[in-house]
Amino acid sequence: MLEIGADDYTAGVFFWISTGFGILLFAILSLFLNDLAEKLLNRFLKGKKNELPRSRIPNEEHVKIEEERQDALTKPCLSENKNAVIDIEWIREERQNAAKYQKQARIDLAIRYAQQEFALYASDDDLKQLGKNIIIYAEDINFEKIKPVKVKDLSNLDLYHFGWNIWNCFKVSRQDRAAHFLKLTFAGALKDVEENSIKTHLKDDEQKGLIKIMEDFTDF
């Protein structure tokens, strides 16, 4: 009986010692694991916090790259549009200059033709004035600036033919303006002829007289 009681006592003591040791070990492990878990959690949160700006950097760089790409695509378009405008302006200016050159060439040709036709029938001053009158006619300037020119030994038919040739050279108006030009330029020779009559006889007897009808001034 005594041995049985001693064994029960020993077993009880061993049980409580084991239980206490287990509780102590559990408490130590709990503290250690809590501290470890807290450190891991803090490190994880810190890593996330540091990772957020980094994650934004690629996005910001991507946006910047995209903006630069859009600028690169837009600038050539703007440059092309600018060049197109410049080209159009250059073409327009070239065409205007060409038209002015052609017109001036026509004026020079008409003056040279008039000087040749009237060289024997008008003074030097009258030839110069005739050239000025031709410029007024070609440039569509007010006829008030036209001054009369004196000629000799030429018939009205010669003057009509000259008027038609000048009209044909420029074709800047109807023939009634050409008739008005003749009436003012050769005011003395045509003082008794109406402008309407001048207009209707501009091309009479084309190859008669001292001044002939010229269909094409390029032949001059």
PDB file of C-alpha atoms in Angstrom:
ATOM      1  CA  MET A   1       0.000   0.000   0.000  1.00  0.00           C
ATOM      2  CA  LEU A   2       2.814   2.382   0.847  1.00  0.00           C
ATOM      3  CA  GLU A   3       4.554   1.770  -2.452  1.00  0.00           C
ATOM      4  CA  ILE A   4       1.356   2.386  -4.336  1.00  0.00           C
ATOM      5  CA  GLY A   5       0.874   5.730  -2.525  1.00  0.00           C
ATOM      6  CA  ALA A   6       4.440   6.733  -3.213  1.00  0.00           C
ATOM      7  CA  ASP A   7       4.038   6.025  -6.898  1.00  0.00           C
ATOM      8  CA  ASP A   8       0.850   8.099  -7.041  1.00  0.00           C
ATOM      9  CA  TYR A   9       2.612  10.980  -5.309  1.00  0.00           C
ATOM     10  CA  THR A  10       5.599  10.772  -7.633  1.00  0.00           C
ATOM     11  CA  ALA A  11       3.330  10.649 -10.675  1.00  0.00           C
ATOM     12  CA  GLY A  12       1.384  13.654  -9.415  1.00  0.00           C
ATOM     13  CA  VAL A  13       4.520  15.667  -8.829  1.00  0.00           C
ATOM     14  CA  PHE A  14       5.884  14.734 -12.243  1.00  0.00           C
ATOM     15  CA  PHE A  15       2.555  15.708 -13.866  1.00  0.00           C
ATOM     16  CA  TRP A  16       2.478  19.116 -12.256  1.00  0.00           C
ATOM     17  CA  ILE A  17       6.140  19.747 -13.014  1.00  0.00           C
ATOM     18  CA  SER A  18       5.574  18.748 -16.631  1.00  0.00           C
ATOM     19  CA  THR A  19       2.470  20.882 -16.817  1.00  0.00           C
ATOM     20  CA  GLY A  20       4.273  23.885 -15.341  1.00  0.00           C
ATOM     21  CA  PHE A  21       7.226  23.407 -17.656  1.00  0.00           C
ATOM     22  CA  GLY A  22       4.868  23.190 -20.618  1.00  0.00           C
ATOM     23  CA  ILE A  23       3.066  26.376 -19.580  1.00  0.00           C
ATOM     24  CA  LEU A  24       6.385  28.159 -19.112  1.00  0.00           C
ATOM     25  CA  LEU A  25       7.650  26.945 -22.475  1.00  0.00           C
ATOM     26  CA  PHE A  26       4.403  28.027 -24.153  1.00  0.00           C
ATOM     27  CA  ALA A  27       4.649  31.479 -22.559  1.00  0.00           C
ATOM     28  CA  ILE A  28       8.277  31.879 -23.747  1.00  0.00           C
ATOM     29  CA  LEU A  29       7.410  30.714 -27.220  1.00  0.00           C
ATOM     30  CA  SER A  30       4.394  33.041 -27.316  1.00  0.00           C
ATOM     31  CA  LEU A  31       6.515  36.049 -26.396  1.00  0.00           C
ATOM     32  CA  PHE A  32       9.179  35.103 -28.915  1.00  0.00           C
ATOM     33  CA  LEU A  33       6.672  34.458 -31.696  1.00  0.00           C
ATOM     34  CA  ASN A  34       4.781  37.689 -30.982  1.00  0.00           C
ATOM     35  CA  ASP A  35       7.994  39.696 -31.137  1.00  0.00           C
ATOM     36  CA  LEU A  36       9.055  37.914 -34.303  1.00  0.00           C
ATOM     37  CA  ALA A  37       5.627  38.416 -35.867  1.00  0.00           C
ATOM     38  CA  GLU A  38       5.681  42.110 -34.956  1.00  0.00           C
ATOM     39  CA  LYS A  39       9.125  42.570 -36.519  1.00  0.00           C
ATOM     40  CA  LEU A  40       8.086  40.756 -39.662  1.00  0.00           C
ATOM     41  CA  LEU A  41       4.912  42.805 -39.904  1.00  0.00           C
ATOM     42  CA  ASN A  42       6.799  46.077 -39.448  1.00  0.00           C
ATOM     43  CA  ARG A  43       9.356  45.081 -42.033  1.00  0.00           C
ATOM     44  CA  PHE A  44       6.594  44.084 -44.434  1.00  0.00           C
ATOM     45  CA  LEU A  45       4.750  47.376 -43.934  1.00  0.00           C
ATOM     46  CA  LYS A  46       7.989  49.336 -44.311  1.00  0.00           C
ATOM     47  CA  GLY A  47       8.723  47.483 -47.496  1.00  0.00           C
ATOM     48  CA  LYS A  48       5.284  48.334 -48.837  1.00  0.00           C
ATOM     49  CA  LYS A  49       5.751  51.957 -47.874  1.00  0.00           C
ATOM     50  CA  ASN A  50       9.059  52.145 -49.703  1.00  0.00           C
ATOM     51  CA  GLU A  51       7.627  50.285 -52.643  1.00  0.00           C
ATOM     52  CA  LEU A  52       4.787  52.765 -53.272  1.00  0.00           C
ATOM     53  CA  PRO A  53       6.979  55.646 -54.588  1.00  0.00           C
ATOM     54  CA  ARG A  54       8.950  53.162 -56.634  1.00  0.00           C
ATOM     55  CA  SER A  55       5.782  51.824 -58.134  1.00  0.00           C
ATOM     56  CA  ARG A  56       4.776  55.376 -59.011  1.00  0.00           C
ATOM     57  CA  ILE A  57       8.112  56.138 -60.672  1.00  0.00           C
ATOM     58  CA  PRO A  58       7.595  53.762 -63.570  1.00  0.00           C
ATOM     59  CA  ASN A  59       4.106  55.166 -64.031  1.00  0.00           C
ATOM     60  CA  GLU A  60       5.397  58.734 -64.015  1.00  0.00           C
ATOM     61  CA  GLU A  61       8.169  57.805 -66.412  1.00  0.00           C
ATOM     62  CA  HIS A  62       5.655  56.037 -68.592  1.00  0.00           C
ATOM     63  CA  VAL A  63       3.458  59.147 -68.660  1.00  0.00           C
ATOM     64  CA  LYS A  64       6.479  61.318 -69.461  1.00  0.00           C
ATOM     65  CA  ILE A  65       7.601  58.958 -72.221  1.00  0.00           C
ATOM     66  CA  GLU A  66       4.068  58.901 -73.626  1.00  0.00           C
ATOM     67  CA  GLU A  67       3.907  62.705 -73.599  1.00  0.00           C
ATOM     68  CA  GLU A  68       7.277  62.906 -75.362  1.00  0.00           C
ATOM     69  CA  ARG A  69       6.072  60.374 -77.901  1.00  0.00           C
ATOM     70  CA  GLN A  70       2.920  62.399 -78.526  1.00  0.00           C
ATOM     71  CA  ASP A  71       5.025  65.553 -78.885  1.00  0.00           C
ATOM     72  CA  ALA A  72       7.286  63.753 -81.325  1.00  0.00           C
ATOM     73  CA  LEU A  73       4.245  62.720 -83.345  1.00  0.00           C
ATOM     74  CA  THR A  74       2.650  66.160 -83.169  1.00  0.00           C
ATOM     75  CA  LYS A  75       5.728  68.241 -83.985  1.00  0.00           C
ATOM     76  CA  PRO A  76       6.276  66.684 -87.422  1.00  0.00           C
ATOM     77  CA  CYS A  77       2.618  67.365 -88.219  1.00  0.00           C
ATOM     78  CA  LEU A  78       2.960  70.966 -87.109  1.00  0.00           C
ATOM     79  CA  SER A  79       6.218  71.236 -89.013  1.00  0.00           C
ATOM     80  CA  GLU A  80       4.622  69.756 -92.116  1.00  0.00           C
ATOM     81  CA  ASN A  81       1.659  72.145 -91.820  1.00  0.00           C
ATOM     82  CA  LYS A  82       4.035  75.077 -91.383  1.00  0.00           C
ATOM     83  CA  ASN A  83       6.073  73.959 -94.368  1.00  0.00           C
ATOM     84  CA  ALA A  84       2.862  73.525 -96.357  1.00  0.00           C
ATOM     85  CA  VAL A  85       1.829  77.105 -95.522  1.00  0.00           C
ATOM     86  CA  ILE A  86       5.290  78.350 -96.452  1.00  0.00           C
ATOM     87  CA  ASP A  87       5.189  76.404 -99.701  1.00  0.00           C
ATOM     88  CA  ILE A  88       1.766  77.801-100.596  1.00  0.00           C
ATOM     89  CA  GLU A  89       2.890  81.346 -99.829  1.00  0.00           C
ATOM     90  CA  TRP A  90       6.058  80.811-101.832  1.00  0.00           C
ATOM     91  CA  ILE A  91       4.081  79.402-104.775  1.00  0.00           C
ATOM     92  CA  ARG A  92       1.600  82.283-104.603  1.00  0.00           C
ATOM     93  CA  GLU A  93       4.420  84.828-104.504  1.00  0.00           C
ATOM     94  CA  GLU A  94       6.182  83.125-107.408  1.00  0.00           C
ATOM     95  CA  ARG A  95       3.006  83.118-109.467  1.00  0.00           C
ATOM     96  CA  GLN A  96       2.382  86.782-108.708  1.00  0.00           C
ATOM     97  CA  ASN A  97       5.946  87.662-109.633  1.00  0.00           C
ATOM     98  CA  ALA A  98       5.639  85.651-112.844  1.00  0.00           C
ATOM     99  CA  ALA A  99       2.397  87.450-113.728  1.00  0.00           C
ATOM    100  CA  LYS A 100       4.021  90.836-113.054  1.00  0.00           C
ATOM    101  CA  TYR A 101       7.013  89.869-115.155  1.00  0.00           C
ATOM    102  CA  GLN A 102       4.822  88.744-118.036  1.00  0.00           C
ATOM    103  CA  LYS A 103       2.758  91.916-117.860  1.00  0.00           C
ATOM    104  CA  GLN A 104       5.844  94.111-117.763  1.00  0.00           C
ATOM    105  CA  ALA A 105       7.292  92.185-120.692  1.00  0.00           C
ATOM    106  CA  ARG A 106       4.070  92.880-122.612  1.00  0.00           C
ATOM    107  CA  ILE A 107       4.246  96.577-121.791  1.00  0.00           C
ATOM    108  CA  ASP A 108       7.865  96.775-122.922  1.00  0.00           C
ATOM    109  CA  LEU A 109       6.951  94.955-126.133  1.00  0.00           C
ATOM    110  CA  ALA A 110       4.011  97.277-126.833  1.00  0.00           C
ATOM    111  CA  ILE A 111       6.116 100.415-126.238  1.00  0.00           C
ATOM    112  CA  ARG A 112       8.869  99.105-128.484  1.00  0.00           C
ATOM    113  CA  TYR A 113       6.264  98.307-131.156  1.00  0.00           C
ATOM    114  CA  ALA A 114       4.731 101.795-130.880  1.00  0.00           C
ATOM    115  CA  GLN A 115       8.109 103.514-131.116  1.00  0.00           C
ATOM    116  CA  GLN A 116       8.931 101.523-134.204  1.00  0.00           C
ATOM    117  CA  GLU A 117       5.598 102.218-135.899  1.00  0.00           C
ATOM    118  CA  PHE A 118       5.542 105.937-135.057  1.00  0.00           C
ATOM    119  CA  ALA A 119       9.278 106.711-135.289  1.00  0.00           C
ATOM    120  CA  LEU A 120       8.833 108.502-138.630  1.00  0.00           C
ATOM    121  CA  TYR A 121       5.542 110.175-137.713  1.00  0.00           C
ATOM    122  CA  ALA A 122       6.053 111.657-134.222  1.00  0.00           C
ATOM    123  CA  SER A 123       8.670 113.638-132.291  1.00  0.00           C
ATOM    124  CA  ASP A 124      10.811 112.123-129.544  1.00  0.00           C
ATOM    125  CA  ASP A 125       8.690 113.782-126.842  1.00  0.00           C
ATOM    126  CA  ASP A 126       5.501 112.482-128.431  1.00  0.00           C
ATOM    127  CA  LEU A 127       6.976 108.976-128.640  1.00  0.00           C
ATOM    128  CA  LYS A 128       7.777 109.127-124.929  1.00  0.00           C
ATOM    129  CA  GLN A 129       4.268 110.315-124.140  1.00  0.00           C
ATOM    130  CA  LEU A 130       2.815 107.564-126.308  1.00  0.00           C
ATOM    131  CA  GLY A 131       4.755 105.039-124.193  1.00  0.00           C
ATOM    132  CA  LYS A 132       3.334 106.577-121.002  1.00  0.00           C
ATOM    133  CA  ASN A 133      -0.186 106.414-122.417  1.00  0.00           C
ATOM    134  CA  ILE A 134       0.305 102.725-123.238  1.00  0.00           C
ATOM    135  CA  ILE A 135       1.366 102.071-119.625  1.00  0.00           C
ATOM    136  CA  ILE A 136      -1.769 103.855-118.382  1.00  0.00           C
ATOM    137  CA  TYR A 137      -3.903 101.711-120.652  1.00  0.00           C
ATOM    138  CA  ALA A 138      -2.171  98.439-119.716  1.00  0.00           C
ATOM    139  CA  GLU A 139      -2.236  99.141-115.970  1.00  0.00           C
ATOM    140  CA  ASP A 140      -5.903 100.170-116.123  1.00  0.00           C
ATOM    141  CA  ILE A 141      -5.091 103.588-114.665  1.00  0.00           C
ATOM    142  CA  ASN A 142      -7.528 106.481-114.899  1.00  0.00           C
ATOM    143  CA  PHE A 143      -7.462 107.935-118.407  1.00  0.00           C
ATOM    144  CA  GLU A 144      -7.338 111.472-117.000  1.00  0.00           C
ATOM    145  CA  LYS A 145      -3.558 111.051-116.937  1.00  0.00           C
ATOM    146  CA  ILE A 146      -3.426 110.457-120.696  1.00  0.00           C
ATOM    147  CA  LYS A 147      -1.973 113.329-122.713  1.00  0.00           C
ATOM    148  CA  PRO A 148      -2.455 113.753-126.478  1.00  0.00           C
ATOM    149  CA  VAL A 149       0.213 112.800-128.995  1.00  0.00           C
ATOM    150  CA  LYS A 150       0.714 114.591-132.303  1.00  0.00           C
ATOM    151  CA  VAL A 151       1.342 112.506-135.437  1.00  0.00           C
ATOM    152  CA  LYS A 152       1.746 113.304-139.125  1.00  0.00           C
ATOM    153  CA  ASP A 153       1.269 111.475-142.421  1.00  0.00           C
ATOM    154  CA  LEU A 154      -0.889 108.739-140.833  1.00  0.00           C
ATOM    155  CA  SER A 155      -4.520 108.082-141.724  1.00  0.00           C
ATOM    156  CA  ASN A 156      -7.319 107.324-139.282  1.00  0.00           C
ATOM    157  CA  LEU A 157      -7.158 103.724-140.503  1.00  0.00           C
ATOM    158  CA  ASP A 158      -3.529 103.524-139.343  1.00  0.00           C
ATOM    159  CA  LEU A 159      -4.540 104.787-135.927  1.00  0.00           C
ATOM    160  CA  TYR A 160      -7.429 102.313-135.766  1.00  0.00           C
ATOM    161  CA  HIS A 161      -5.117  99.446-136.582  1.00  0.00           C
ATOM    162  CA  PHE A 162      -2.674 100.609-133.934  1.00  0.00           C
ATOM    163  CA  GLY A 163      -5.487 100.765-131.375  1.00  0.00           C
ATOM    164  CA  TRP A 164      -6.655  97.252-132.216  1.00  0.00           C
ATOM    165  CA  ASN A 165      -3.098  95.909-131.955  1.00  0.00           C
ATOM    166  CA  ILE A 166      -2.661  97.480-128.516  1.00  0.00           C
ATOM    167  CA  TRP A 167      -5.996  96.035-127.399  1.00  0.00           C
ATOM    168  CA  ASN A 168      -4.999  92.624-128.759  1.00  0.00           C
ATOM    169  CA  CYS A 169      -1.659  92.791-126.968  1.00  0.00           C
ATOM    170  CA  PHE A 170      -3.187  93.238-123.492  1.00  0.00           C
ATOM    171  CA  LYS A 171      -6.897  92.366-123.769  1.00  0.00           C
ATOM    172  CA  VAL A 172      -7.428  94.167-120.459  1.00  0.00           C
ATOM    173  CA  SER A 173     -10.828  95.548-121.418  1.00  0.00           C
ATOM    174  CA  ARG A 174     -13.487  95.704-124.069  1.00  0.00           C
ATOM    175  CA  GLN A 175     -12.721  97.417-127.332  1.00  0.00           C
ATOM    176  CA  ASP A 176     -14.731 100.498-126.389  1.00  0.00           C
ATOM    177  CA  ARG A 177     -11.979 101.328-123.871  1.00  0.00           C
ATOM    178  CA  ALA A 178      -9.396 100.900-126.624  1.00  0.00           C
ATOM    179  CA  ALA A 179     -11.437 103.340-128.724  1.00  0.00           C
ATOM    180  CA  HIS A 180     -11.482 105.776-125.805  1.00  0.00           C
ATOM    181  CA  PHE A 181      -7.702 105.372-125.473  1.00  0.00           C
ATOM    182  CA  LEU A 182      -7.256 106.251-129.166  1.00  0.00           C
ATOM    183  CA  LYS A 183      -9.605 109.212-128.940  1.00  0.00           C
ATOM    184  CA  LEU A 184      -7.623 110.730-126.060  1.00  0.00           C
ATOM    185  CA  THR A 185      -4.142 109.812-127.320  1.00  0.00           C
ATOM    186  CA  PHE A 186      -4.670 111.102-130.865  1.00  0.00           C
ATOM    187  CA  ALA A 187      -7.058 113.860-129.888  1.00  0.00           C
ATOM    188  CA  GLY A 188      -6.003 116.125-132.763  1.00  0.00           C
ATOM    189  CA  ALA A 189      -6.161 113.540-135.551  1.00  0.00           C
ATOM    190  CA  LEU A 190      -9.454 112.003-134.319  1.00  0.00           C
ATOM    191  CA  LYS A 191     -11.203 115.126-133.088  1.00  0.00           C
ATOM    192  CA  ASP A 192     -14.030 114.771-135.609  1.00  0.00           C
ATOM    193  CA  VAL A 193     -14.587 111.004-135.061  1.00  0.00           C
ATOM    194  CA  GLU A 194     -16.921 109.547-132.431  1.00  0.00           C
ATOM    195  CA  GLU A 195     -15.619 106.844-130.141  1.00  0.00           C
ATOM    196  CA  ASN A 196     -18.320 104.403-131.243  1.00  0.00           C
ATOM    197  CA  SER A 197     -17.240 104.886-134.855  1.00  0.00           C
ATOM    198  CA  ILE A 198     -13.605 104.285-133.873  1.00  0.00           C
ATOM    199  CA  LYS A 199     -14.612 101.043-132.154  1.00  0.00           C
ATOM    200  CA  THR A 200     -16.505  99.689-135.163  1.00  0.00           C
ATOM    201  CA  HIS A 201     -13.641 100.401-137.585  1.00  0.00           C
ATOM    202  CA  LEU A 202     -10.668  99.161-135.541  1.00  0.00           C
ATOM    203  CA  LYS A 203     -10.038  96.183-137.796  1.00  0.00           C
ATOM    204  CA  ASP A 204     -11.154  97.504-141.189  1.00  0.00           C
ATOM    205  CA  ASP A 205      -8.959  96.630-144.184  1.00  0.00           C
ATOM    206  CA  GLU A 206      -6.490  94.726-142.044  1.00  0.00           C
ATOM    207  CA  GLN A 207      -3.538  94.834-144.448  1.00  0.00           C
ATOM    208  CA  LYS A 208      -4.066  98.331-145.799  1.00  0.00           C
ATOM    209  CA  GLY A 209      -2.343 101.500-144.581  1.00  0.00           C
ATOM    210  CA  LEU A 210       1.071 102.064-143.097  1.00  0.00           C
ATOM    211  CA  ILE A 211       0.176 100.270-139.848  1.00  0.00           C
ATOM    212  CA  LYS A 212      -1.183  96.749-140.351  1.00  0.00           C
ATOM    213  CA  ILE A 213      -3.229  94.515-138.079  1.00  0.00           C
ATOM    214  CA  MET A 214      -1.043  92.166-136.004  1.00  0.00           C
ATOM    215  CA  GLU A 215      -2.821  89.025-134.825  1.00  0.00           C
ATOM    216  CA  ASP A 216       0.150  87.805-132.786  1.00  0.00           C
ATOM    217  CA  PHE A 217       2.644  90.112-131.113  1.00  0.00           C
ATOM    218  CA  THR A 218       5.130  87.252-130.801  1.00  0.00           C
ATOM    219  CA  ASP A 219       5.799  87.799-134.500  1.00  0.00           C
ATOM    220  CA  PHE A 220       6.959  91.338-133.755  1.00  0.00           C
TER     221      PHE A 220
END
